[in-house]
Short mmCIF file of C-alpha atoms and ligand atoms in Angstrom, two decimals:
data_model
loop_
_atom_site.label_atom_id
_atom_site.label_comp_id
_atom_site.label_asym_id
_atom_site.label_seq_id
_atom_site.Cartn_x
_atom_site.Cartn_y
_atom_site.Cartn_z
CA MET A 1 -224.50 -42.23 -134.57
CA LYS A 2 -222.27 -40.79 -131.82
CA LYS A 3 -225.21 -40.99 -129.43
CA ILE A 4 -225.77 -44.68 -130.25
CA ILE A 5 -222.11 -45.44 -129.62
CA LEU A 6 -222.24 -43.57 -126.30
CA VAL A 7 -225.37 -45.46 -125.25
CA LEU A 8 -223.78 -48.75 -126.26
CA LEU A 9 -220.64 -47.95 -124.26
CA LEU A 10 -222.81 -47.10 -121.25
CA VAL A 11 -224.71 -50.39 -121.57
CA ILE A 12 -221.43 -52.31 -121.81
CA CYS A 13 -220.15 -50.58 -118.68
CA ILE A 14 -223.35 -51.46 -116.78
CA ILE A 15 -223.35 -55.09 -117.95
CA PHE A 16 -219.63 -55.74 -117.42
CA PRO A 17 -218.62 -53.58 -114.47
CA LEU A 18 -216.64 -56.36 -112.82
CA SER A 19 -214.69 -57.35 -115.87
CA ALA A 20 -213.77 -53.72 -116.40
CA GLN A 21 -212.33 -53.62 -112.88
CA SER A 22 -210.99 -57.14 -112.59
CA ARG A 23 -207.54 -56.71 -114.16
CA GLY A 24 -205.09 -56.85 -111.32
CA ILE A 25 -205.13 -57.44 -107.62
CA VAL A 26 -205.84 -54.47 -105.37
CA ILE A 27 -202.91 -54.09 -102.97
CA PRO A 28 -202.57 -50.71 -101.23
CA ASN A 29 -199.65 -48.36 -101.56
CA LEU A 30 -197.48 -47.52 -98.55
CA ASN A 31 -196.99 -44.02 -97.22
CA GLY A 32 -194.72 -42.40 -99.79
CA TYR A 33 -194.32 -45.50 -101.98
CA VAL A 34 -196.35 -47.18 -104.70
CA THR A 35 -196.72 -50.92 -104.41
CA LEU A 36 -195.56 -52.51 -107.68
CA LYS A 37 -196.41 -56.11 -108.51
CA CYS A 38 -193.39 -57.78 -110.07
CA ASP A 39 -192.07 -61.17 -111.19
CA PHE A 40 -188.29 -61.22 -111.70
CA HIS A 41 -187.82 -64.82 -112.80
CA ILE A 42 -189.44 -65.90 -116.07
CA HIS A 43 -188.32 -68.19 -118.89
CA THR A 44 -189.18 -68.21 -122.60
CA VAL A 45 -188.33 -70.37 -125.63
CA PHE A 46 -185.02 -68.48 -125.73
CA SER A 47 -183.85 -70.90 -122.99
CA ASP A 48 -185.86 -73.86 -121.64
CA GLY A 49 -189.29 -72.21 -121.48
CA ASN A 50 -192.16 -73.07 -123.83
CA VAL A 51 -193.60 -69.58 -124.37
CA TRP A 52 -192.76 -66.75 -126.75
CA PRO A 53 -191.50 -63.54 -125.01
CA THR A 54 -194.43 -61.30 -126.04
CA VAL A 55 -196.86 -63.79 -124.51
CA ARG A 56 -195.04 -63.37 -121.19
CA ILE A 57 -195.90 -59.67 -121.33
CA GLU A 58 -199.57 -60.36 -122.15
CA GLU A 59 -199.87 -62.88 -119.30
CA ALA A 60 -198.40 -60.42 -116.80
CA TYR A 61 -200.55 -57.58 -118.17
CA ARG A 62 -203.69 -59.72 -117.79
CA GLU A 63 -202.83 -60.29 -114.12
CA GLY A 64 -202.15 -56.60 -113.52
CA LEU A 65 -198.42 -56.85 -112.93
CA ASP A 66 -196.34 -53.68 -113.21
CA ALA A 67 -192.94 -55.18 -114.07
CA ILE A 68 -191.32 -58.42 -115.09
CA ALA A 69 -187.84 -59.64 -115.87
CA ILE A 70 -187.31 -62.29 -118.52
CA THR A 71 -184.38 -64.32 -117.20
CA ASP A 72 -183.46 -66.96 -119.73
CA HIS A 73 -180.52 -69.23 -118.85
CA ILE A 74 -177.30 -68.05 -120.44
CA ASP A 75 -175.98 -71.59 -120.42
CA TRP A 76 -178.95 -73.83 -121.29
CA HIS A 77 -180.65 -73.66 -124.71
CA PRO A 78 -182.61 -76.82 -125.52
CA HIS A 79 -184.41 -75.05 -128.42
CA SER A 80 -181.15 -73.92 -130.08
CA LYS A 81 -181.87 -75.89 -133.25
CA ASP A 82 -184.74 -73.48 -133.99
CA ILE A 83 -183.93 -70.45 -131.86
CA ASN A 84 -180.49 -68.97 -131.46
CA GLY A 85 -178.68 -65.67 -131.52
CA SER A 86 -177.93 -63.02 -128.97
CA HIS A 87 -178.79 -63.53 -125.27
CA ASN A 88 -180.50 -60.14 -125.47
CA ARG A 89 -183.03 -61.36 -128.02
CA SER A 90 -185.86 -62.44 -125.66
CA TYR A 91 -185.80 -58.94 -124.15
CA GLU A 92 -185.70 -57.26 -127.57
CA VAL A 93 -188.66 -59.33 -128.81
CA ALA A 94 -190.79 -58.55 -125.73
CA GLU A 95 -189.85 -54.91 -125.25
CA PRO A 96 -192.24 -53.26 -127.79
CA THR A 97 -195.20 -55.19 -126.31
CA ALA A 98 -194.18 -54.17 -122.79
CA LYS A 99 -194.07 -50.53 -123.91
CA SER A 100 -197.47 -50.69 -125.55
CA ARG A 101 -198.96 -52.23 -122.40
CA GLY A 102 -197.36 -49.63 -120.10
CA MET A 103 -195.34 -52.34 -118.36
CA ILE A 104 -191.73 -52.24 -117.22
CA LEU A 105 -189.54 -54.97 -118.70
CA VAL A 106 -186.23 -55.51 -116.91
CA LYS A 107 -183.38 -57.12 -118.81
CA GLY A 108 -182.00 -60.15 -117.02
CA CYS A 109 -180.65 -63.68 -117.22
CA GLU A 110 -180.18 -66.77 -115.10
CA ILE A 111 -176.69 -68.01 -114.23
CA THR A 112 -176.97 -71.77 -113.84
CA ARG A 113 -174.41 -73.68 -111.77
CA ASN A 114 -174.42 -76.76 -109.53
CA MET A 115 -174.52 -76.16 -105.78
CA PRO A 116 -172.51 -74.38 -104.59
CA PRO A 117 -173.26 -71.67 -105.51
CA GLY A 118 -176.43 -72.82 -107.35
CA HIS A 119 -178.53 -70.63 -109.63
CA PHE A 120 -178.55 -66.83 -109.61
CA ASN A 121 -180.44 -64.15 -111.49
CA ALA A 122 -178.77 -60.97 -112.66
CA ILE A 123 -181.27 -58.23 -113.51
CA PHE A 124 -181.00 -54.65 -114.75
CA LEU A 125 -178.35 -55.75 -117.22
CA THR A 126 -177.51 -53.74 -120.30
CA ASP A 127 -175.90 -56.50 -122.41
CA VAL A 128 -176.45 -60.16 -121.48
CA ASP A 129 -173.97 -61.35 -124.15
CA LYS A 130 -171.10 -59.98 -122.06
CA LEU A 131 -171.95 -62.55 -119.34
CA ASP A 132 -171.41 -65.56 -121.60
CA LYS A 133 -168.26 -66.80 -119.84
CA PRO A 134 -167.25 -70.20 -118.43
CA GLY A 135 -166.31 -69.33 -114.81
CA TYR A 136 -169.14 -68.16 -112.55
CA MET A 137 -167.01 -65.54 -110.80
CA ASP A 138 -166.19 -64.03 -114.20
CA ILE A 139 -169.93 -63.92 -114.98
CA PHE A 140 -170.67 -62.19 -111.68
CA ARG A 141 -167.90 -59.66 -112.32
CA ALA A 142 -169.30 -58.92 -115.77
CA ALA A 143 -172.77 -58.45 -114.24
CA GLN A 144 -171.36 -56.16 -111.55
CA ALA A 145 -169.65 -54.11 -114.28
CA GLN A 146 -173.19 -53.40 -115.61
CA ASN A 147 -174.49 -52.47 -112.11
CA ALA A 148 -176.76 -55.50 -112.14
CA PHE A 149 -178.84 -56.56 -109.17
CA ILE A 150 -177.89 -60.20 -108.38
CA PHE A 151 -179.90 -62.62 -106.24
CA TRP A 152 -179.74 -66.31 -105.28
CA ASN A 153 -182.51 -68.39 -106.80
CA HIS A 154 -184.41 -71.21 -105.11
CA PRO A 155 -181.83 -72.19 -102.43
CA HIS A 156 -184.34 -74.81 -101.25
CA TRP A 157 -184.63 -76.52 -104.64
CA GLU A 158 -184.71 -80.26 -103.89
CA ARG A 159 -182.70 -81.18 -106.99
CA GLN A 160 -179.75 -79.25 -105.58
CA GLN A 161 -180.30 -79.50 -101.81
CA PRO A 162 -182.39 -82.63 -101.30
CA ASP A 163 -182.69 -82.83 -97.51
CA THR A 164 -181.52 -79.53 -95.98
CA THR A 165 -181.22 -75.98 -97.25
CA LEU A 166 -177.63 -75.01 -96.58
CA TRP A 167 -175.63 -71.83 -96.76
CA TRP A 168 -172.17 -72.62 -98.19
CA PRO A 169 -168.84 -70.80 -97.73
CA GLU A 170 -169.20 -69.73 -101.39
CA HIS A 171 -172.29 -67.75 -100.42
CA THR A 172 -170.39 -65.95 -97.64
CA LYS A 173 -167.82 -64.98 -100.25
CA LEU A 174 -170.51 -63.71 -102.68
CA LEU A 175 -172.12 -61.74 -99.86
CA GLU A 176 -168.85 -60.22 -98.66
CA GLN A 177 -167.92 -59.15 -102.18
CA GLY A 178 -171.29 -57.38 -102.59
CA ILE A 179 -172.30 -59.77 -105.39
CA MET A 180 -175.32 -61.44 -103.74
CA GLN A 181 -177.90 -58.81 -102.86
CA GLY A 182 -181.05 -60.86 -102.41
CA ILE A 183 -182.57 -64.35 -102.18
CA GLU A 184 -185.76 -65.96 -103.44
CA VAL A 185 -187.75 -66.66 -100.30
CA VAL A 186 -190.45 -68.22 -102.47
CA ASN A 187 -189.90 -70.08 -105.70
CA GLY A 188 -192.55 -72.78 -106.01
CA THR A 189 -192.66 -73.10 -102.22
CA TYR A 190 -191.68 -71.00 -99.23
CA SER A 191 -188.21 -71.34 -97.73
CA PRO A 192 -188.07 -70.38 -94.03
CA GLU A 193 -184.25 -70.63 -94.24
CA ALA A 194 -184.07 -68.08 -97.04
CA HIS A 195 -186.45 -65.83 -95.07
CA GLN A 196 -184.14 -66.06 -92.01
CA TRP A 197 -181.01 -65.32 -94.10
CA CYS A 198 -182.63 -62.25 -95.65
CA LEU A 199 -183.43 -60.87 -92.19
CA GLU A 200 -180.03 -61.72 -90.66
CA LYS A 201 -177.80 -60.71 -93.56
CA LYS A 202 -179.88 -57.73 -94.72
CA LEU A 203 -180.71 -59.17 -98.16
CA THR A 204 -183.67 -58.30 -100.36
CA MET A 205 -186.57 -60.77 -100.33
CA PHE A 206 -187.93 -62.09 -103.62
CA GLY A 207 -190.89 -64.25 -104.57
CA ASN A 208 -190.97 -65.26 -108.22
CA THR A 209 -192.65 -67.85 -110.39
CA ASP A 210 -189.65 -69.22 -112.38
CA THR A 211 -192.36 -70.12 -114.89
CA HIS A 212 -191.41 -72.23 -117.92
CA GLU A 213 -194.89 -73.16 -119.18
CA PRO A 214 -197.84 -70.88 -120.09
CA MET A 215 -199.28 -69.18 -116.99
CA GLN A 216 -202.56 -70.57 -115.72
CA VAL A 217 -205.59 -68.26 -115.74
CA PHE A 218 -206.21 -67.29 -112.13
CA THR A 219 -209.71 -67.18 -110.72
CA SER A 220 -210.73 -64.36 -108.40
CA GLY A 221 -208.76 -64.45 -105.13
CA ASN A 222 -205.91 -66.51 -106.61
CA HIS A 223 -202.67 -65.09 -107.89
CA ARG A 224 -199.17 -65.87 -109.13
CA THR A 225 -196.28 -65.64 -106.67
CA MET A 226 -194.85 -62.12 -106.95
CA THR A 227 -192.42 -59.67 -105.42
CA LEU A 228 -194.12 -56.53 -104.12
CA VAL A 229 -191.76 -53.59 -104.60
CA PHE A 230 -192.37 -50.40 -102.63
CA ALA A 231 -191.00 -47.87 -105.07
CA ARG A 232 -190.98 -44.07 -105.19
CA ASN A 233 -192.73 -44.25 -108.56
CA LYS A 234 -193.48 -46.66 -111.37
CA THR A 235 -190.16 -46.57 -113.21
CA SER A 236 -187.35 -48.99 -113.77
CA GLU A 237 -184.94 -46.72 -111.86
CA ALA A 238 -187.29 -46.56 -108.86
CA ILE A 239 -187.58 -50.37 -108.78
CA TYR A 240 -183.79 -50.70 -108.83
CA GLU A 241 -183.51 -48.20 -105.94
CA ALA A 242 -186.19 -50.03 -103.93
CA LEU A 243 -184.44 -53.38 -104.41
CA LYS A 244 -181.14 -51.87 -103.22
CA GLU A 245 -182.94 -50.48 -100.15
CA ARG A 246 -184.66 -53.84 -99.48
CA ARG A 247 -188.18 -52.36 -99.78
CA THR A 248 -189.92 -55.53 -100.94
CA ALA A 249 -192.31 -58.18 -99.69
CA VAL A 250 -193.31 -61.54 -101.12
CA TYR A 251 -196.92 -62.31 -102.01
CA TYR A 252 -197.44 -66.06 -102.18
CA ASN A 253 -200.61 -68.15 -101.89
CA GLN A 254 -202.41 -65.43 -99.83
CA TYR A 255 -199.32 -65.00 -97.61
CA VAL A 256 -197.37 -61.76 -97.41
CA ILE A 257 -193.77 -62.19 -96.23
CA GLY A 258 -191.51 -59.27 -95.37
CA GLU A 259 -190.20 -56.80 -92.86
CA GLU A 260 -192.71 -55.78 -90.19
CA ILE A 261 -192.32 -52.07 -90.94
CA TYR A 262 -193.81 -52.59 -94.44
CA LEU A 263 -196.35 -55.29 -93.53
CA LYS A 264 -197.80 -53.13 -90.75
CA GLU A 265 -198.34 -50.24 -93.15
CA LEU A 266 -199.77 -52.59 -95.73
CA PHE A 267 -202.34 -53.86 -93.21
CA GLU A 268 -203.21 -50.36 -91.98
CA ASN A 269 -203.61 -49.04 -95.52
CA ALA A 270 -205.67 -52.05 -96.57
CA VAL A 271 -208.09 -52.16 -93.64
CA ASP A 272 -210.07 -49.33 -92.01
CA ILE A 273 -210.57 -50.08 -88.33
CA SER A 274 -213.17 -48.27 -86.22
CA VAL A 275 -214.32 -48.91 -82.66
CA THR A 276 -217.66 -48.04 -81.02
CA LYS A 277 -218.58 -48.71 -77.39
CA THR A 278 -221.89 -49.09 -75.61
CA GLY A 279 -221.89 -50.24 -71.99
CA ASN A 280 -219.81 -53.35 -71.61
CA THR A 281 -219.75 -54.07 -75.34
CA ALA A 282 -217.33 -52.74 -77.93
CA ARG A 283 -217.70 -53.26 -81.66
CA ILE A 284 -214.72 -53.27 -83.97
CA THR A 285 -215.50 -52.75 -87.63
CA PHE A 286 -212.88 -53.95 -90.09
CA LYS A 287 -213.35 -52.70 -93.62
CA ASN A 288 -211.02 -54.48 -96.04
CA LYS A 289 -210.44 -52.24 -99.07
CA SER A 290 -207.95 -54.60 -100.70
CA ASP A 291 -207.87 -58.03 -102.33
CA LEU A 292 -205.61 -59.35 -99.56
CA VAL A 293 -206.90 -61.87 -97.06
CA PHE A 294 -206.19 -61.47 -93.35
CA ASN A 295 -206.31 -64.49 -91.05
CA LEU A 296 -206.51 -63.19 -87.49
CA ARG A 297 -206.00 -65.31 -84.39
CA GLU A 298 -206.30 -64.08 -80.81
CA THR A 299 -203.12 -64.05 -78.72
CA SER A 300 -202.60 -63.66 -74.98
CA HIS A 301 -204.62 -60.80 -73.49
CA ASP A 302 -206.46 -59.57 -70.41
CA LYS A 303 -208.91 -62.36 -69.68
CA ARG A 304 -211.62 -59.80 -68.85
CA LEU A 305 -211.90 -59.17 -72.58
CA THR A 306 -213.73 -61.76 -74.67
CA TYR A 307 -213.47 -61.74 -78.44
CA PHE A 308 -212.87 -63.97 -81.48
CA ARG A 309 -210.50 -66.95 -81.53
CA ASN A 310 -209.95 -67.03 -85.28
CA TYR A 311 -211.28 -64.52 -87.73
CA THR A 312 -210.84 -64.01 -91.48
CA LEU A 313 -211.11 -60.66 -93.20
CA TYR A 314 -212.13 -61.49 -96.72
CA PRO A 315 -210.92 -59.57 -99.75
CA TYR A 316 -212.70 -56.61 -101.22
CA VAL A 317 -213.75 -58.67 -104.25
CA ILE A 318 -216.09 -60.64 -101.98
CA ARG A 319 -218.05 -57.47 -101.37
CA SER A 320 -220.72 -58.89 -99.07
CA GLN A 321 -218.00 -59.99 -96.65
CA SER A 322 -215.44 -57.26 -96.99
CA THR A 323 -216.81 -55.25 -94.05
CA GLN A 324 -217.12 -57.18 -90.81
CA THR A 325 -218.09 -56.05 -87.31
CA ILE A 326 -216.97 -58.12 -84.39
CA THR A 327 -218.13 -57.84 -80.80
CA VAL A 328 -215.82 -57.57 -77.82
CA ARG A 329 -217.16 -58.03 -74.29
CA LEU A 330 -215.66 -56.07 -71.42
CA ASN A 331 -216.20 -58.07 -68.24
CA ASP A 332 -215.83 -57.33 -64.52
CA GLY A 333 -216.45 -53.61 -64.94
CA ILE A 334 -213.36 -52.79 -67.05
CA GLU A 335 -213.82 -49.94 -69.53
CA SER A 336 -210.88 -50.40 -71.86
CA GLY A 337 -208.28 -52.92 -72.93
CA ASP A 338 -206.14 -54.30 -75.74
CA VAL A 339 -207.52 -56.64 -78.36
CA ASN A 340 -204.34 -58.56 -79.23
CA PHE A 341 -204.14 -60.78 -82.24
CA VAL A 342 -201.70 -62.10 -84.78
CA ILE A 343 -202.17 -61.90 -88.56
CA GLU A 344 -201.15 -65.46 -89.30
CA ASN A 345 -200.62 -65.07 -93.04
CA PHE A 346 -198.39 -61.96 -92.67
CA LEU A 347 -195.00 -63.49 -91.92
CA VAL A 348 -192.48 -61.15 -90.29
CA GLU A 349 -190.15 -63.96 -89.20
CA PRO A 350 -189.86 -67.54 -90.47
CA SER A 351 -193.33 -69.10 -90.12
CA THR A 352 -194.30 -66.37 -87.59
CA GLY A 353 -197.28 -64.07 -88.06
CA MET A 354 -197.36 -60.34 -87.32
CA LYS A 355 -198.72 -59.19 -83.97
CA TYR A 356 -201.26 -56.38 -83.87
CA THR A 357 -203.34 -54.64 -81.19
CA VAL A 358 -206.57 -52.68 -81.44
CA LYS A 359 -207.17 -50.52 -78.37
CA ILE A 360 -210.74 -50.24 -77.15
ZN1 ZN B 1 -182.92 -72.04 -111.64
ZN1 ZN B 2 -185.20 -70.34 -113.67
#
């Protein structure tokens, strides 16, 4: 009987090897840090969402996320006729499922005010009920008393800032008082203004879904917007420390947005690059070991080198195309040079790709 079960298991593994490996997107770790896939802005029926908290865990587990925060509005409860009680309840309901799935669930909430200052999330709270106060500064103080991490949500939301994304004096005050520690650079869409503010004012970059409805099922190569956290290990404490140290990037619609120091390592750990030379021809082999896509475009370079104009490194899941060799011609007798290009979907400044050079 044991033998039959073993044979059956073997057959299942042979027939369904992809499904066994398909949970989660392969994104490399950095040197000394694990890359955790996180979504810190999620709603449930405990505010204006239409999904039960445990389902939020199952959705995130299915997509291979490591951590989520359920951030129901403290001040908006359209389902209160059927669902009421403590503001901690959505966390408490979801927590056992998170534990059984090996996922980190962060306790949080959304603070919902007109602009200024707009909406904010407070995460790593211990008791959300203590934030149920009328004045927003009192709420922020109560969150600070719990050592929460507080960030500005969707500054570019058209309902609040219809034509321009503005930074208000209230935001300067929140920054100066150490209340605002990050901004959503992506929530629905990308905000170049939020990206610029994070760089200038040394704030942590976030990309979250702010999902209210059930999550769609993503086909291979597609993904939810997420915050990549470069943490010392996969624990809640390590995520908190990484957020404080601004070690994050945003993964949105095949774009990665963040500080160059992290994006460069991400590229180098995702792609093996090797160069071979024969005569006046060099061949660069790019082996993409990740599920990230890299859109390369040539930039200014020594005109005696001829190489690609645009080039896409496809993700590892498209196996036949994950290793690519490109040819570089060395003209007029030169023996070496710099192949300069920009990775257009790796944004290191607002709407600006990351420069990279392969020496041949
Ligand atoms: Zn909001
Ligand atoms: Zn929200």
